[in-house]
XYZ file of C-alpha atoms in Angstrom:
581
model
C 25.881 92.728 115.824
C 28.962 92.423 117.999
C 32.178 94.166 117.067
C 34.977 91.921 115.834
C 37.507 90.908 118.454
C 41.209 91.283 117.667
C 43.236 88.661 115.883
C 46.796 87.782 116.727
C 49.518 90.422 116.788
C 51.226 88.673 113.841
C 48.186 89.178 111.611
C 47.855 92.833 112.485
C 51.523 93.470 111.822
C 50.806 92.224 108.309
C 47.692 94.375 108.128
C 49.600 97.517 109.076
C 51.376 97.416 105.719
C 48.085 97.468 103.825
C 47.948 101.159 102.962
C 51.567 101.357 101.896
C 51.301 98.214 99.793
C 48.106 99.400 98.116
C 49.629 102.780 97.280
C 52.754 101.283 95.799
C 50.847 98.694 93.784
C 48.554 101.376 92.414
C 51.607 103.323 91.309
C 52.894 100.199 89.574
C 49.671 99.881 87.572
C 48.272 96.794 89.297
C 44.532 96.269 89.193
C 42.457 96.769 92.298
C 39.681 94.519 93.550
C 36.270 95.239 91.989
C 33.732 97.319 93.849
C 30.169 96.186 94.433
C 27.731 98.199 92.277
C 24.366 99.551 93.394
C 21.598 96.934 93.794
C 19.825 95.929 90.609
C 16.097 95.640 90.067
C 14.366 92.512 88.826
C 15.592 90.839 85.691
C 13.605 90.989 82.490
C 12.994 87.614 80.834
C 14.309 87.016 77.350
C 12.183 85.617 74.559
C 10.349 82.414 75.372
C 11.604 79.003 74.380
C 9.426 79.103 71.299
C 11.915 81.562 69.776
C 15.117 79.531 70.084
C 17.504 81.719 68.114
C 16.642 84.901 70.025
C 16.612 83.182 73.394
C 19.883 81.400 72.780
C 21.719 84.532 71.713
C 20.404 86.484 74.688
C 21.351 83.747 77.110
C 24.799 82.972 75.768
C 25.932 85.932 73.649
C 26.757 83.546 70.826
C 27.312 85.376 67.542
C 24.667 85.340 64.874
C 25.327 82.658 62.227
C 27.370 83.660 59.196
C 28.901 81.847 56.282
C 32.336 80.275 56.659
C 33.778 82.594 54.048
C 32.584 85.706 55.863
C 33.908 84.487 59.179
C 37.269 83.606 57.720
C 37.842 87.017 56.214
C 36.028 89.595 58.268
C 35.213 88.039 61.613
C 31.879 86.941 62.988
C 29.519 89.776 63.840
C 26.755 89.259 66.389
C 25.168 90.925 69.374
C 28.539 91.349 71.075
C 30.312 92.979 68.127
C 33.013 91.840 65.743
C 35.045 88.902 67.008
C 38.502 87.831 65.773
C 38.518 84.441 64.081
C 41.638 84.120 61.969
C 45.211 83.112 62.705
C 46.721 86.389 61.405
C 44.497 88.348 63.786
C 45.578 86.281 66.768
C 49.257 86.500 65.876
C 49.274 90.201 65.073
C 50.039 91.243 68.652
C 53.462 89.576 68.844
C 56.595 91.668 68.263
C 58.676 88.726 67.043
C 61.049 88.524 70.036
C 61.622 85.067 71.506
C 63.436 83.368 74.388
C 64.795 79.814 74.575
C 62.787 78.942 77.697
C 60.140 80.316 80.018
C 60.507 78.844 83.511
C 57.426 79.075 85.711
C 57.520 78.274 89.438
C 54.211 76.805 90.601
C 52.787 75.690 93.941
C 51.326 72.491 92.500
C 51.270 70.252 89.425
C 48.505 67.942 88.149
C 48.740 64.152 87.942
C 47.197 64.041 84.483
C 46.819 66.079 81.309
C 43.650 64.350 80.120
C 41.070 67.153 79.774
C 38.220 64.828 80.674
C 39.525 64.011 84.139
C 38.742 66.150 87.204
C 40.182 69.619 86.737
C 41.854 71.827 89.325
C 43.564 75.189 89.491
C 46.979 73.663 88.817
C 45.576 71.462 86.043
C 43.990 74.305 84.109
C 47.114 76.443 84.426
C 49.308 74.008 82.466
C 46.586 72.474 80.315
C 45.409 75.675 78.649
C 48.361 76.077 76.304
C 48.320 72.438 75.194
C 44.683 72.240 74.092
C 42.182 74.438 72.292
C 38.434 74.700 72.785
C 35.730 75.144 70.167
C 34.985 78.570 71.635
C 36.559 80.544 74.451
C 35.550 83.117 77.017
C 37.766 86.067 76.229
C 40.116 86.896 79.089
C 38.797 84.090 81.278
C 35.450 82.992 82.628
C 34.032 86.522 82.901
C 34.626 87.371 79.244
C 32.448 87.279 76.146
C 32.171 84.158 74.012
C 34.423 84.281 70.944
C 35.552 81.773 68.285
C 38.457 79.382 68.756
C 38.371 76.092 66.818
C 34.807 76.887 65.784
C 34.351 79.849 63.460
C 30.627 80.270 64.002
C 27.671 78.564 65.651
C 23.912 78.822 65.606
C 20.905 77.328 67.355
C 18.531 75.611 64.947
C 15.954 74.808 67.624
C 15.676 74.575 71.427
C 17.996 71.575 71.648
C 20.134 71.711 68.509
C 23.275 73.702 67.721
C 25.461 73.612 64.597
C 29.085 74.711 64.345
C 31.421 75.482 61.468
C 35.011 74.520 62.287
C 38.258 76.257 61.485
C 40.209 74.715 58.605
C 43.980 74.228 58.209
C 44.442 73.429 61.901
C 46.719 70.580 62.948
C 47.438 68.685 66.131
C 50.950 68.781 67.554
C 51.931 65.663 65.575
C 50.946 67.355 62.300
C 47.685 65.438 61.808
C 44.698 67.527 60.651
C 41.919 68.664 62.937
C 38.459 67.821 61.552
C 34.901 67.178 62.626
C 35.905 63.582 63.432
C 37.927 64.847 66.419
C 35.003 66.882 67.743
C 32.658 63.910 67.408
C 35.179 61.639 69.146
C 35.790 64.071 72.004
C 32.146 64.528 72.893
C 31.077 60.961 72.156
C 33.636 59.941 74.765
C 31.809 62.195 77.221
C 28.300 61.118 76.204
C 29.055 57.399 76.443
C 31.003 57.911 79.690
C 33.231 54.917 79.040
C 36.167 56.306 81.012
C 35.680 55.912 84.746
C 37.988 58.828 85.582
C 35.827 61.469 83.941
C 35.475 64.591 86.057
C 33.480 67.637 84.992
C 33.444 66.190 81.465
C 30.493 63.903 82.090
C 26.998 63.472 80.652
C 25.482 65.506 83.486
C 27.600 68.581 82.846
C 27.361 68.154 79.052
C 23.681 67.184 78.563
C 24.072 65.954 74.988
C 22.088 63.254 73.239
C 24.454 63.124 70.267
C 27.114 64.894 68.251
C 27.027 64.420 64.494
C 29.456 65.072 61.660
C 27.716 67.039 58.909
C 30.832 67.246 56.758
C 34.589 67.569 57.289
C 34.276 70.941 58.998
C 30.729 71.055 60.310
C 29.161 69.397 63.338
C 25.761 69.278 64.958
C 25.151 68.961 68.708
C 21.799 67.651 69.895
C 20.964 68.258 73.535
C 19.318 65.681 75.743
C 17.324 68.599 77.170
C 16.838 72.303 76.640
C 20.145 73.855 77.698
C 20.344 77.646 78.197
C 24.146 77.676 78.353
C 25.040 75.018 75.769
C 27.406 77.321 73.860
C 29.295 78.326 76.980
C 29.923 74.717 77.982
C 32.179 74.309 74.952
C 34.527 76.929 76.462
C 34.953 75.198 79.824
C 37.324 72.552 81.242
C 36.400 69.159 79.865
C 35.602 70.525 76.408
C 39.194 70.605 75.108
C 39.415 68.808 71.767
C 41.479 65.606 71.667
C 42.747 63.855 68.491
C 40.498 60.904 67.660
C 43.038 58.616 65.966
C 45.872 59.280 68.400
C 43.759 58.814 71.528
C 42.196 55.627 70.192
C 45.654 54.306 69.348
C 47.448 54.932 72.671
C 44.475 54.637 75.020
C 43.214 56.675 77.958
C 45.939 55.760 80.445
C 48.843 56.676 78.155
C 47.109 59.889 77.081
C 47.225 61.129 80.677
C 50.982 61.812 80.384
C 51.439 61.851 76.586
C 48.687 64.139 75.345
C 48.282 65.849 71.987
C 46.240 68.955 71.375
C 45.966 71.742 68.826
C 47.417 74.319 71.246
C 50.684 76.298 70.962
C 52.692 73.992 73.266
C 53.246 70.235 73.235
C 54.062 68.305 76.410
C 57.435 66.571 76.016
C 58.404 65.773 79.618
C 56.180 64.832 82.577
C 58.045 64.098 85.811
C 55.459 63.672 88.537
C 55.828 66.031 91.508
C 58.794 67.758 89.879
C 58.253 69.425 86.496
C 56.393 69.480 83.200
C 58.159 70.641 80.048
C 56.473 71.841 76.857
C 57.928 72.641 73.444
C 56.506 75.305 71.161
C 54.407 74.018 68.283
C 55.629 76.287 65.500
C 52.772 75.316 63.174
C 50.145 76.503 65.639
C 47.268 78.058 63.726
C 47.294 81.140 65.967
C 50.984 81.882 65.408
C 54.164 80.475 66.952
C 54.531 81.376 70.663
C 57.315 83.528 72.095
C 59.191 80.889 74.129
C 60.766 77.860 72.449
C 60.183 75.863 75.616
C 58.107 76.268 78.792
C 58.916 74.454 82.027
C 56.508 74.399 84.939
C 58.674 73.672 87.973
C 57.089 72.530 91.233
C 58.243 74.833 94.052
C 55.615 74.403 96.776
C 57.296 76.546 99.426
C 56.325 80.183 98.906
C 59.625 81.648 100.140
C 61.645 79.355 97.889
C 59.476 80.112 94.863
C 59.738 83.869 95.354
C 63.489 83.663 95.942
C 63.794 81.795 92.640
C 62.038 84.519 90.651
C 63.956 87.234 92.478
C 67.382 85.783 91.624
C 66.479 84.822 88.040
C 66.244 81.036 88.431
C 62.740 81.281 86.998
C 61.018 83.959 84.929
C 57.563 83.803 86.514
C 56.200 82.785 89.927
C 52.568 82.028 90.739
C 50.621 82.370 93.996
C 52.334 85.451 95.408
C 50.838 86.177 98.846
C 49.716 89.747 99.545
C 52.324 90.365 102.238
C 55.039 89.866 99.610
C 53.639 92.312 97.040
C 55.417 95.321 98.535
C 58.946 93.847 98.740
C 58.694 92.218 95.318
C 57.403 95.421 93.699
C 60.503 97.223 94.943
C 62.856 94.904 93.032
C 64.058 96.462 89.787
C 64.145 93.143 87.930
C 60.541 92.185 88.725
C 57.010 93.168 87.803
C 54.035 92.143 89.954
C 50.624 91.662 88.376
C 47.336 90.512 89.774
C 43.687 90.169 88.929
C 40.550 89.383 90.956
C 39.520 85.841 90.114
C 36.080 84.515 89.298
C 36.845 82.143 92.130
C 36.046 82.093 95.831
C 37.865 80.451 98.709
C 35.364 78.477 100.758
C 34.881 75.989 103.530
C 32.988 72.752 102.932
C 31.420 71.042 105.956
C 31.125 67.322 106.632
C 27.646 66.666 108.012
C 28.520 62.987 108.498
C 30.740 63.956 111.442
C 28.978 64.968 114.652
C 28.142 67.628 115.742
C 28.161 69.057 112.206
C 25.187 66.833 111.415
C 23.146 69.658 112.992
C 22.592 72.673 110.711
C 22.545 75.042 113.715
C 26.185 74.187 114.467
C 27.203 74.708 110.830
C 25.339 78.025 110.726
C 27.052 79.120 113.936
C 30.461 78.315 112.433
C 29.606 80.546 109.473
C 28.333 83.449 111.540
C 31.494 83.443 113.686
C 33.788 84.256 110.726
C 34.720 87.920 110.310
C 35.490 87.982 106.600
C 36.338 91.684 106.454
C 39.059 91.210 109.046
C 40.451 88.269 107.064
C 40.524 90.403 103.918
C 42.107 93.411 105.608
C 44.643 91.542 107.744
C 45.644 88.586 105.579
C 44.977 89.867 102.069
C 45.805 93.553 102.632
C 42.619 94.371 100.759
C 43.467 92.074 97.836
C 40.250 90.081 98.179
C 36.557 90.887 97.996
C 33.617 90.176 100.274
C 30.837 88.434 98.366
C 27.084 88.581 98.412
C 26.737 84.865 98.873
C 27.962 82.280 96.414
C 27.811 84.377 93.235
C 30.078 86.601 91.151
C 29.560 90.229 90.292
C 29.210 90.909 86.582
C 27.489 87.664 85.666
C 24.161 87.779 83.875
C 22.138 86.447 86.830
C 24.045 88.243 89.594
C 21.875 89.701 92.359
C 23.527 92.792 93.832
C 20.685 93.138 96.343
C 21.693 90.033 98.297
C 23.430 90.957 101.571
C 27.088 90.346 102.211
C 27.764 87.011 103.905
C 26.837 87.689 107.524
C 29.161 88.034 110.523
C 27.208 87.819 113.778
C 28.994 86.219 116.755
C 26.073 86.816 119.152
C 23.715 84.905 116.888
C 26.382 82.204 116.501
C 26.422 81.681 120.271
C 22.637 81.377 120.329
C 22.669 78.769 117.566
C 25.322 76.734 119.354
C 23.007 76.562 122.370
C 19.998 75.693 120.206
C 21.974 72.962 118.441
C 23.103 71.399 121.714
C 26.798 71.979 121.128
C 28.715 70.366 124.009
C 32.248 71.536 123.280
C 33.216 68.752 120.869
C 36.440 69.325 118.924
C 35.761 70.676 115.422
C 38.582 69.654 113.077
C 39.464 72.002 110.209
C 41.682 70.487 107.485
C 44.052 72.642 105.429
C 46.970 71.850 103.140
C 50.581 72.430 104.161
C 52.410 73.966 102.415
C 49.623 76.232 101.210
C 47.752 75.080 98.126
C 45.504 78.120 98.243
C 47.138 81.437 99.039
C 46.789 82.136 102.784
C 45.188 78.724 103.346
C 47.003 78.026 106.618
C 46.882 81.643 107.797
C 43.124 81.875 107.171
C 42.639 78.582 109.001
C 44.522 79.844 112.034
C 42.472 83.041 112.115
C 39.139 81.216 111.702
C 39.982 78.800 114.527
C 40.596 81.864 116.709
C 37.256 83.393 115.639
C 35.451 80.127 116.384
C 36.950 79.964 119.864
C 35.619 83.445 120.592
C 32.035 82.190 120.224
C 32.689 78.918 122.037
C 33.590 76.528 119.213
C 36.488 74.268 120.153
C 38.303 74.292 116.811
C 41.477 72.502 115.846
C 43.491 73.145 112.677
C 44.871 69.985 111.072
C 47.613 70.656 108.523
C 48.176 67.810 106.059
C 49.933 67.289 102.742
C 47.748 68.146 99.783
C 47.636 64.500 98.667
C 46.147 63.540 102.057
C 43.641 66.362 102.345
C 40.632 64.585 100.795
C 41.196 61.524 102.965
C 41.525 63.634 106.108
C 38.235 65.392 105.339
C 36.297 62.111 105.545
C 36.612 62.151 109.346
C 37.022 65.899 109.886
C 34.404 68.658 110.022
C 35.644 71.381 107.672
C 38.028 71.700 104.756
C 39.274 74.516 102.556
C 38.075 74.409 98.964
C 37.570 76.842 96.106
C 34.679 77.333 93.699
C 35.157 78.779 90.249
C 32.872 80.354 87.697
C 33.960 78.586 84.520
C 31.031 79.756 82.435
C 29.705 82.981 83.914
C 26.702 81.125 85.329
C 25.908 79.718 88.758
C 25.606 76.216 87.386
C 29.389 75.975 87.349
C 29.949 76.610 91.061
C 26.585 76.334 92.829
C 24.884 73.430 91.065
C 27.683 71.252 89.709
C 29.847 70.910 92.867
C 26.919 71.013 95.304
C 24.323 69.100 93.282
C 23.782 65.310 93.365
C 26.874 64.641 91.217
C 29.127 66.878 93.314
C 31.432 65.574 96.026
C 29.414 66.974 98.930
C 26.267 65.048 98.092
C 27.831 62.040 96.377
C 30.054 61.307 99.390
C 27.280 61.955 101.877
C 28.884 65.068 103.346
C 25.704 67.076 102.726
C 22.209 65.517 102.797
C 20.817 68.299 100.623
C 17.136 69.237 100.819
C 15.184 67.836 97.869
C 14.178 71.372 96.904
C 17.806 72.270 96.129
C 18.145 69.461 93.612
C 14.706 70.089 92.106
C 15.544 73.754 91.559
C 18.882 72.847 90.028
C 17.208 70.614 87.478
C 14.719 73.344 86.651
C 17.286 76.091 86.185
C 19.341 74.152 83.650
C 16.416 73.129 81.465
C 14.712 76.410 80.622
C 15.608 79.332 78.388
C 13.472 81.690 80.477
C 15.961 84.038 82.104
C 13.570 85.215 84.839
C 12.759 81.648 85.894
C 16.463 80.817 86.035
C 17.155 83.902 88.141
C 14.345 83.119 90.599
C 15.434 79.486 90.957
C 19.043 80.443 91.639
C 17.956 82.862 94.367
C 16.083 80.056 96.114
C 19.108 77.768 95.781
C 21.323 80.442 97.331
C 18.838 80.748 100.202
C 19.024 76.990 100.817
C 22.820 77.061 100.682
C 22.924 79.749 103.352
C 20.215 78.210 105.559
C 21.338 74.573 105.450
C 25.039 75.591 105.500
C 26.959 72.784 103.746
C 29.830 75.294 103.771
C 30.473 78.993 103.458
C 32.147 81.545 101.227
C 35.188 83.259 102.719
C 36.170 85.752 100.010
C 36.958 86.272 96.345
C 40.769 86.484 96.070
C 43.032 88.419 93.810
C 45.680 86.126 92.361
C 49.133 87.702 92.084
C 52.173 86.804 89.991
C 55.780 88.010 89.961
C 57.748 87.988 86.719
C 60.964 89.220 85.203
C 60.645 92.640 83.545
C 61.185 91.264 80.031
C 58.048 89.112 80.343
C 54.845 90.670 79.049
C 51.989 88.411 80.118
C 48.487 89.147 81.393
C 46.667 86.964 83.941
C 43.045 86.065 83.335
C 40.124 86.082 85.733
C 40.708 82.357 86.072
C 43.863 80.246 86.484
C 44.367 79.693 82.755
C 47.953 80.548 81.853
C 47.482 81.673 78.269
C 50.849 81.621 76.516
C 49.507 82.265 73.028
C 51.048 85.085 71.022
C 48.132 87.389 71.813
C 48.773 87.225 75.559
C 52.475 86.428 76.031
C 55.301 88.456 74.544
C 58.954 89.246 75.197
C 59.922 92.891 75.573
């Protein structure tokens, strides 16, 4: 393997601050990127499908069924321990201090608040405090499954699951939450009547029906055996909407005038400027600490960080690593970060020659020195991955090698693929949508040139990025583990209903799609593991894209703000996670 060639002087000037920044951040109590553990042996299958309760609990860590009374008073006890279920428990962490307004500077805002439409990082950030889920993954997508609007749940057979709902919960207009709202929410998905549905579609939620058993009990019937059914109810698209209100105002109006059962109600939606939320004081989990929250669009990084530094806003998102050191030195600010269950990636357009040849796509992957990107651009605040998977998940394979860097092999593949020096266009957003998006693009173009790829970086506005990709070769993207399972980031976005295949950007081998169907219709853990390994092999060999790194997302906030980021982009402003000092 050839040694990496140097990047630009500008990038290495940034990299020189790495040690000092890391030392200072460690002193400030910031979390460091996770280390890769020793390789694991083979996985042991759980009980066969003939034992649905055992298999379901092992696959999803859902709590064992209890009575409503027990759950309401003592918590639900299962294989993962005692789980909080009541409003007093959730509210107990607050110290009672409040502020009139929390102002958050963000790099992007969504066009809709409808949970069933395509989600994004910026969507989930603002949406999470408006809506509740039936269950939630504690601390983000890498956490354990715990109650939210559902107090308990149990599998009654391979395809059927029953839930008991929380009582005395209201939507932000004061109307009661009942089983009717759950039935309405998921019937809307099952029938797929709304053309704008994103992840919330019948493929992602393989349900045959949802039935009301009584006012506070529902039954879900799967259209197939689903090993992660419980976890799906904790993911984007599963937020509960009010049946009567949505039916009254319609889908289009709901996009900008939503109602949920969450702690904040949207009261102002000015596209490409700001979104303002008011606290819902009757929230079942306890009134939140800020009377109002405003998400202000400040796309330019320097402007956003200046705003938090001088007190114009209380919290700024998307802090780049090279700004961690100067911000940490300011007495009025605290910097926090957490490694995300998210990877920055490139997707490749095989419709555009010469990327119709897998050898050229493979060569582009092998030319990227990911360690240098992490050290120079991220100052160590990102993690190399072992393919498209996340450490800590149930089916993670620590024995897979790190994504390969091999410029000599890249040159050989370019020759084999008949590369004739055609311009390879790489599309990235400007200003950055993803942290270091432009900077990583510039560095990758330089790495490509070193093996003979004639790359060109095309910077476009975020709104034009998808259109530009239709005639380009590569585009920045991210993939997120919503559910602690590879279905959420390997199968869903890259399968037949994902953009790569649906738009013809990747003519996937039939084996990839066959394996994906197999892995989501069996409770056998070993079979799922084996199938995912084969899918990862196909992803790496056919190269519809590549993983760059797993980033750490950083935030800067005023010292009176006590808020913890999750392993995903959810901005949880409930009383358990957001307080005023």
